[in-house]
XYZ file of C-alpha atoms in Angstrom:
471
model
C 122.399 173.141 81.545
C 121.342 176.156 79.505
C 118.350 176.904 78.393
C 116.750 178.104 75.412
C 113.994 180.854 75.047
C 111.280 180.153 72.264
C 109.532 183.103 70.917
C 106.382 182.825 69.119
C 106.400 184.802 66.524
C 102.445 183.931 65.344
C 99.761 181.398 65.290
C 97.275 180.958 62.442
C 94.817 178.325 61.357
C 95.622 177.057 57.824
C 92.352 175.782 56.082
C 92.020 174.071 52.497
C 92.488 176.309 49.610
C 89.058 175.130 48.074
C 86.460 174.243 50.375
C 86.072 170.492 51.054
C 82.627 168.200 51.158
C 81.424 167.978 54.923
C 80.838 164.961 56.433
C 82.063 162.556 59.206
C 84.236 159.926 58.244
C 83.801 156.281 59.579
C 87.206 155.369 61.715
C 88.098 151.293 61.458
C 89.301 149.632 64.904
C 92.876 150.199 63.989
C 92.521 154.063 63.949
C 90.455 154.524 67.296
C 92.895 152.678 69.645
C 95.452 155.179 69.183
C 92.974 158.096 71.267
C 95.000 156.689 73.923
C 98.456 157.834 72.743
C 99.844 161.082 72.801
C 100.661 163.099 69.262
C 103.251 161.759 66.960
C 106.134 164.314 66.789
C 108.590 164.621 63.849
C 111.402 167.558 62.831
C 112.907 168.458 59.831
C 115.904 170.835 59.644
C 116.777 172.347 56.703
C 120.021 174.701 56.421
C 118.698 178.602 54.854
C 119.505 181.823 54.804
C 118.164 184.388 56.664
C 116.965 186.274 52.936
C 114.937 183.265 52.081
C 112.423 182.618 55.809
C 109.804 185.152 54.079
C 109.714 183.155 50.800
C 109.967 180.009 53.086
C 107.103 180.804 55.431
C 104.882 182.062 52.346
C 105.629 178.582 50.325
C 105.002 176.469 53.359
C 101.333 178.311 54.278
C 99.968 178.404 50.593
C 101.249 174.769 49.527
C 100.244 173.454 53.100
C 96.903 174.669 52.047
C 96.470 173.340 48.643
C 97.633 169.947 49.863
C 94.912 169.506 52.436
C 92.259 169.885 49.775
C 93.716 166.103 49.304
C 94.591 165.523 52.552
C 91.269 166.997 54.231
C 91.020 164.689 57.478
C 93.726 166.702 58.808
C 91.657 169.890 58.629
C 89.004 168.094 60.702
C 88.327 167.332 64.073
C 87.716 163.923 66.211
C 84.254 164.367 67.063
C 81.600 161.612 68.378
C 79.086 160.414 66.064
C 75.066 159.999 66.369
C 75.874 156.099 67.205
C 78.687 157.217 69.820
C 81.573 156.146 67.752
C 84.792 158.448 67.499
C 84.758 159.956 63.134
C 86.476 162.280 62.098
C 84.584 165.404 61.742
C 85.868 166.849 57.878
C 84.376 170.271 58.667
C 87.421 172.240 57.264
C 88.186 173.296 60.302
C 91.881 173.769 59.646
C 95.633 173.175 61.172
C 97.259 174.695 63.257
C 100.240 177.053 61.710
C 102.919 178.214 64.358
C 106.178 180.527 63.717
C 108.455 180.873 65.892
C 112.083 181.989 66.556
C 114.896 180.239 68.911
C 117.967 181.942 70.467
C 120.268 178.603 69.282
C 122.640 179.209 66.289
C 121.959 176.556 63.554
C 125.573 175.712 63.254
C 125.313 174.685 66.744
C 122.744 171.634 65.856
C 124.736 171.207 62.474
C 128.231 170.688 64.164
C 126.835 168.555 66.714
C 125.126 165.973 63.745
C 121.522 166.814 64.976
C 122.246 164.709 68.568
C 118.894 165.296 70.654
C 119.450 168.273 72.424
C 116.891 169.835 75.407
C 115.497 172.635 73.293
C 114.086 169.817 70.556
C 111.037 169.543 72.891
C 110.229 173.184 72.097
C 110.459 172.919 68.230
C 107.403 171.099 67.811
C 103.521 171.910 69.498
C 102.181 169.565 72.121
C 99.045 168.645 70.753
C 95.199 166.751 72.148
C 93.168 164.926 69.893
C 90.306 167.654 71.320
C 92.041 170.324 69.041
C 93.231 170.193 65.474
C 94.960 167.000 64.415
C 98.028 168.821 62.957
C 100.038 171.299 64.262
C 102.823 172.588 62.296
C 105.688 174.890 63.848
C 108.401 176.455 61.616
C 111.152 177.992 64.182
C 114.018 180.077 62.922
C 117.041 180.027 64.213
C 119.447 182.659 65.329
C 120.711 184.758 62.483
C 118.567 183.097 60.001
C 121.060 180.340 59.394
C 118.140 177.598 58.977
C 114.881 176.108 59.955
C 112.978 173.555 61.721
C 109.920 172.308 60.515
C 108.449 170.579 63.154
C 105.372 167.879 62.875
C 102.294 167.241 65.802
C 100.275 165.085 64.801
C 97.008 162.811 66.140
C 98.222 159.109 65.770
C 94.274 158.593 64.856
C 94.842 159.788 61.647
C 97.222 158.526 60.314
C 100.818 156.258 60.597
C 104.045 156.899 59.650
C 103.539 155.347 56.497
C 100.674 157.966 55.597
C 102.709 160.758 57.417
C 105.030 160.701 55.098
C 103.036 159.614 52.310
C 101.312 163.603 53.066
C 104.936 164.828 53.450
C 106.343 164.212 50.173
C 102.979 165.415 48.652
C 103.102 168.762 50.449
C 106.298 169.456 49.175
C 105.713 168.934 45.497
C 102.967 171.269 46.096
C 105.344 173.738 47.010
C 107.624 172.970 44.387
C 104.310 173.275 41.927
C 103.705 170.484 40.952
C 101.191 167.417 41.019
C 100.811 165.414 44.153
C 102.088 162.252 42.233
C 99.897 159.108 44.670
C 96.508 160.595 45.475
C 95.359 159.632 49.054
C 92.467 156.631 49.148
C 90.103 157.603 52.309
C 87.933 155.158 52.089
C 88.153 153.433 56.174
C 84.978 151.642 55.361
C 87.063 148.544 54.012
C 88.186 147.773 57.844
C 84.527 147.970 58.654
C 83.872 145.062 61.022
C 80.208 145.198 61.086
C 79.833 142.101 63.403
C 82.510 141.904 65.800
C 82.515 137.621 66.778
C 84.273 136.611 69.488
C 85.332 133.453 68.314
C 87.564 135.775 65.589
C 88.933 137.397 68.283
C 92.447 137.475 69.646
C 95.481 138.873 69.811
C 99.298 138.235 69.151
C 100.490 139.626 71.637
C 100.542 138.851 75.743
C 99.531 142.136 77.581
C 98.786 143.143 81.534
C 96.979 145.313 83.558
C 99.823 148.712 83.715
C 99.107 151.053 86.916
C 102.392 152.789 86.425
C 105.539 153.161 85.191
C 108.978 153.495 87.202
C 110.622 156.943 87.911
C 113.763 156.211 86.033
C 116.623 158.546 84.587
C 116.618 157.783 80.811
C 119.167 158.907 78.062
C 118.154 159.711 74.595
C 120.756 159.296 71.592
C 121.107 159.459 68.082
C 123.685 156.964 66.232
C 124.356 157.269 62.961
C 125.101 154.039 60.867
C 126.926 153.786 57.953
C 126.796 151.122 55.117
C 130.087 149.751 55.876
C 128.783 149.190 59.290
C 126.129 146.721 57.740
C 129.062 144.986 55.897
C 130.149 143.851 59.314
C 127.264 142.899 60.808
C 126.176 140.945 57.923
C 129.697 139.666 57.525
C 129.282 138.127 61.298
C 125.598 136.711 60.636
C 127.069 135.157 57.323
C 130.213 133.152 60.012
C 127.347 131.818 61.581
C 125.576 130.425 58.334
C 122.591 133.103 58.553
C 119.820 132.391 56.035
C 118.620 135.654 54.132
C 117.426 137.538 56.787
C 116.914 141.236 56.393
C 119.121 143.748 57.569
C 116.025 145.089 59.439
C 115.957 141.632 61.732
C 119.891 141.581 61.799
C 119.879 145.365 63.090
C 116.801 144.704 65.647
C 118.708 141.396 66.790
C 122.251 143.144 67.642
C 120.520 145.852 68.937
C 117.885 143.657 71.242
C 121.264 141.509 72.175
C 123.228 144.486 73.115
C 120.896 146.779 74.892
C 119.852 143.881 77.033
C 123.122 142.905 78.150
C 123.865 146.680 79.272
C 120.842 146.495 81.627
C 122.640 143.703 83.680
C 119.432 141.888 83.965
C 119.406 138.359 85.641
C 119.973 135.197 83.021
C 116.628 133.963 83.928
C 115.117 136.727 83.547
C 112.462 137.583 80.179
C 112.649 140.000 77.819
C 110.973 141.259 74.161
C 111.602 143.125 70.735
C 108.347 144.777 69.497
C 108.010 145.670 65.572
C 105.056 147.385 64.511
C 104.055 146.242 61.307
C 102.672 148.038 58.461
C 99.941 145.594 57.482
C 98.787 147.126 53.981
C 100.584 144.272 52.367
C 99.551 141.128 54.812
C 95.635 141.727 54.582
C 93.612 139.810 51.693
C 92.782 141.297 49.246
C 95.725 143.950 50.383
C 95.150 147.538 50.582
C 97.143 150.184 48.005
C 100.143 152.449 49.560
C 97.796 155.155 48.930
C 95.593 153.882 52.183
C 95.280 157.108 54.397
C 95.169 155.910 57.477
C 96.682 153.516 60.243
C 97.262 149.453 59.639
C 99.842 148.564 61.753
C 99.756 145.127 64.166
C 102.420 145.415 66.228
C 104.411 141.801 66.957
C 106.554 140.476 69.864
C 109.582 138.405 70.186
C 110.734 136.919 73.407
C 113.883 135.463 75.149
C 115.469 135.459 78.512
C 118.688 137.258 78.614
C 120.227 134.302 78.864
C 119.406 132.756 75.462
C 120.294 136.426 74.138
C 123.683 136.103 75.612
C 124.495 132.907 74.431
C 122.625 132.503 70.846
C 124.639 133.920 67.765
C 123.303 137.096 65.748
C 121.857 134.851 63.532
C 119.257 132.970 65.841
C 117.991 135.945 67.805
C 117.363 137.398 63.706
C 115.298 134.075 63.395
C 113.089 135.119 66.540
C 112.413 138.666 65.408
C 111.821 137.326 61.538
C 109.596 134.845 62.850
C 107.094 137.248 64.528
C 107.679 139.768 61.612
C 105.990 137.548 58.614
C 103.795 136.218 61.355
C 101.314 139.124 60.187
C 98.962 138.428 57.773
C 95.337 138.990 57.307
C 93.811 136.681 59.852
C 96.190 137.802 63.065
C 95.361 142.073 61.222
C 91.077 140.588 61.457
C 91.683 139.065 64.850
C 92.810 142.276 66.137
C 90.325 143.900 64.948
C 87.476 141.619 65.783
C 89.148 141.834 70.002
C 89.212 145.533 69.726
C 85.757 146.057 68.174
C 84.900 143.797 71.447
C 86.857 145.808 74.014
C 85.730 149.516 73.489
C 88.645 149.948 70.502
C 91.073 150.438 73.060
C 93.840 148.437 75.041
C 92.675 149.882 78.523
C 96.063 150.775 79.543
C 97.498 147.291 79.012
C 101.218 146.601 77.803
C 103.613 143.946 78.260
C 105.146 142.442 80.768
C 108.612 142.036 80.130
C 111.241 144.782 79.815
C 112.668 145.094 75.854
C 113.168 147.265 72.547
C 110.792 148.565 71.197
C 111.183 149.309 67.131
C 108.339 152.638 65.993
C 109.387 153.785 62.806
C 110.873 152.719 59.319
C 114.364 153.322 57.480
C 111.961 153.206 54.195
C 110.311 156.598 54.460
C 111.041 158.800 52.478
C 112.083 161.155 54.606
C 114.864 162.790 52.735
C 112.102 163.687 49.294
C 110.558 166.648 51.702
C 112.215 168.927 49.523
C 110.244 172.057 49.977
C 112.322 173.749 47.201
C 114.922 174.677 49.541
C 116.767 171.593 49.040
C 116.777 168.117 51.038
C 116.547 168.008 54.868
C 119.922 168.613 56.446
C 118.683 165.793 59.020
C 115.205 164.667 60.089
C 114.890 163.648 64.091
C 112.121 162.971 66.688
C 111.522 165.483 69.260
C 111.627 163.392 72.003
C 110.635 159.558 72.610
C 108.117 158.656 74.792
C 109.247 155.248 76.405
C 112.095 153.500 77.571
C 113.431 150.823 74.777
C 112.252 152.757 71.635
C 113.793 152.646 68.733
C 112.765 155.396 66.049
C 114.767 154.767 62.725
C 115.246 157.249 59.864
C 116.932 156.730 56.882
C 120.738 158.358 56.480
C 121.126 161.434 54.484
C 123.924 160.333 52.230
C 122.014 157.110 51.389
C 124.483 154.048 50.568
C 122.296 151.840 53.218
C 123.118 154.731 56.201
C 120.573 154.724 58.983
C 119.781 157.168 61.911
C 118.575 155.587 64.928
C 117.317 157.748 68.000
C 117.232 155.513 71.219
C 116.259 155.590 74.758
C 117.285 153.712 77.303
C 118.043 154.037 81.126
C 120.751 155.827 81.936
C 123.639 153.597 83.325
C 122.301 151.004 80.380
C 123.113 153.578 77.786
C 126.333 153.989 79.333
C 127.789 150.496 78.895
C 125.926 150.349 75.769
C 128.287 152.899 74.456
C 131.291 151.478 76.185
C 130.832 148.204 74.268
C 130.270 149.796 70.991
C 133.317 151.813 71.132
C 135.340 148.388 72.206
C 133.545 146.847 69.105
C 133.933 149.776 66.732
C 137.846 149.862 67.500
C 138.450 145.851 67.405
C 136.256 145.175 64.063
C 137.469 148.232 62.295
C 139.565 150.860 63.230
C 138.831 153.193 60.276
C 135.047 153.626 62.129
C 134.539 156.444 63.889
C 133.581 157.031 67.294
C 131.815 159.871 67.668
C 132.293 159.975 71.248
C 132.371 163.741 71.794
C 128.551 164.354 71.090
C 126.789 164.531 74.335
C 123.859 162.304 75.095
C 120.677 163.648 76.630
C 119.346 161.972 79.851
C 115.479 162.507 80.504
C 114.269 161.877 83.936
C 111.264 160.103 83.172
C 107.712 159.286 85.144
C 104.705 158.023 83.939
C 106.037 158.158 80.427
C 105.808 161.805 80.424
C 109.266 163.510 79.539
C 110.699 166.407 80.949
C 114.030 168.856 81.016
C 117.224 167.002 79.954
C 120.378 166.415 81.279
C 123.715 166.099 78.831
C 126.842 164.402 80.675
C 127.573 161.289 78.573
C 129.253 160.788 75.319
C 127.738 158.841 71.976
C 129.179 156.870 69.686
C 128.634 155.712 66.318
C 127.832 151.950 66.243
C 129.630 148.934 63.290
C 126.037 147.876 62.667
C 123.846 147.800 59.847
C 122.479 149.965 56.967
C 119.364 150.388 55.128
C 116.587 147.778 56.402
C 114.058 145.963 54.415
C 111.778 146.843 57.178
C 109.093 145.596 58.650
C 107.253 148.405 60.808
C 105.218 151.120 60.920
């Protein structure tokens, strides 16, 4: 396997352009029990010429700094307050700013349709929720021929929703013009001020975890086109579905599939988690301008058997069930069990073996348009556990979908066997793909580390653009 060299070129602290008010900001239950998670990591690549990285570099530092006079929480720091709960301090303490260079034409990545490759891991800063709570890397690639914008960020402030949410408004401030959805930062209206055991539960079954398997993992990217949700809906329709999204059709070919290509016993259980963006569910609900984290994640669960021998259409009924099974009282339950257990899940997690669904086909990832144009693709930098699922929306629209997955090696191997049986006896005109190498990531203790690239991917006849559910 090659590798890359990463050269940085500079590191800088970006602060607000005008100075911000000082003060610590209260943090809800459903912000603190992310301390426990590592950084959310995100890239954007966008196709340039070598001409423009000074004007590129200059845009991104001055609008990245006029948008956090909006956006301030990200300039501060987690501190501990005078009661000895986690705030955020807003102290305008800054992000972090990296630029860097990479020996890796960006032709290379653009021929290859953004499939994860081992240098990914070095286009975006690892980051600790003792330092700043954003860390932004812009690396250049040989010749000039584009950039990567790559995203750290604390999980404590902020989820995907409100990522993105920032995203978009950073780049109409580059573009010059007015962030268009001011952020709300008010955290006060999650304020549990009497946590009451009797309110408190969970819906969700969880155990003690004291480690995970050392297991070779392989990370892909499959691209999904809209015709490919024409079949899949065309199946669930055969077996007299009833109006269920193409987010719960996806999730239940994909749970189906991935859990017959780990040869598991018939007897033996399994779950789909969806993390669900809760602004909607609570009573009175909050605005999409919330800044901040209200996701409830929700399980379904089946043996393999049942998976195996249900149609598409009743493993969808599972996953929609425990999707609209959110609502205010199971978001207040939550809240009222983690105010009561140190706002933290004390290294618990299921059971079962499953798939694991962590972002959303409905941000809007492709309106980052700096002024440079559209992303040319937008991609994790690496996932962190076995069974994830980490969606994006396609860049041609028309109901196309990226999904990045990770799953143990051999499983990912008949996983892409079976797609490329079903992708050439449901429709011939579908293509493959199958010359795009995979990357497998030895794995342990959830930390990754150097890939490995032997085995082919292949596009998928599934669905298109979800009405989804998660975070």
């Amino acid at each position: 396997m090659e590798e890359h060299s990463l050269i940085i070129l500079e590191k800088s602290t970006i602060v607000p352009a005008t100075q911000t008010e000082r003060h610590e900001m209260y943090l809800p239950s459903l912000d603190l029990f992310w301390r426990d998670y590592h950084f959310n990591q995100r890239v954007l690549f966008y196709k340039t010429t070598a001409e423009e990285y000074g004007v590129i570099s200059d845009a991104l530092r001055r609008s990245l700094s006029e948008v956090m006079v909006y956006f301030y929480p990200w300039a501060g720091r987690l501190a501990v307050g005078e009661d000895g709960r986690h705030v955020i301090e807003c102290n305008d303490a800054g992000v972090e700013f990296v630029e860097a260079s990479l020996d890796v034409p960006f032709s290379e990545v653009e021929s290859g349709d953004f499939q994860p490759k081992s240098f990914f891991k070095l286009l975006a800063q690892p980051g600790h929720n003792d330092g700043p709570l954003l860390i932004v890397q812009v690396t250049r690639f040989k010749n000039g021929e584009g950039v990567a914008l790559g995203i750290s960020h604390s999980h404590v402030v902020a989820d995907g929703h409100s990522l993105w949410h920032f995203m978009v408004s950073w780049a109409e401030c580059a573009r010059g013009l007015p962030v268009s959805l001011l952020p709300i930062h008010d955290r006060t209206v999650l304020k549990i001020d009497k946590p009451i055991k009797e309110k408190a539960f969970l819906i969700i079954d969880m155990v003690e975890i004291t480690g995970w398997p050392n297991k070779r993992l392989a990370q892909k990217n499959f691209h999904l086109t809209g015709e490919m949700l024409k079949t899949l809906k065309s199946q669930a329709l055969q077996e007299g579905f009833q109006c269920y999204t193409s987010f719960e059709l996806m999730c239940a070919h994909f749970w189906k599939c991935a859990m017959k290509s780990y040869n598991h016993l018939n007897s033996e259980k399994v779950h789909f988690l969806v993390m669900v963006n809760g602004r909607s569910r609570l009573n009175p609900p909050l605005p999409a301008a919330y800044f901040g984290n209200v996701v409830q994640c929700a399980v379904a669960q089946a043996t393999v058997g049942e998976l195996k021998k249900e149609t598409l259409a009743d493993t969808a009924a599972r996953i929609h069930e425990i999707a609209t099974s959110v609502c205010d009282e199971t978001l207040r339950g939550m809240m009222h069990w983690l105010e009561l257990n140190n706002n933290s899940f004390g290294g618990k997690w299921l059971a079962t073996e499953g798939l694991m669904v962590s972002s959303s086909t409905r941000f809007p990832v492709y309106d980052v348009d700096y002024g440079w144009g559209r992303p040319a693709a937008v991609r994790t930098v690496a996932i962190h556990g076995e069974g994830e699922l980490v969606l994006f929306a396609g860049r041609e629209g028309g109901g196309s979908v990226d999904v990045c997955l990770l799953l143990e090696e051999d499983a990912m191997g008949r996983l892409s066997g079976d797609f490329v049986k079903q992708a050439s006896h449901q429709d011939e005109s579908i293509p493959h793909n199958s010359d795009v190498p995979s990357v497998a990531i030895p794995l342990y203790q959830g930390e990754s580390i150097p890939h490995n690239s032997d085995a082919p991917s292949v596009a998928m006849p599934l669905y298109g653009r979800s009405e989804c559910v998660s975070e």
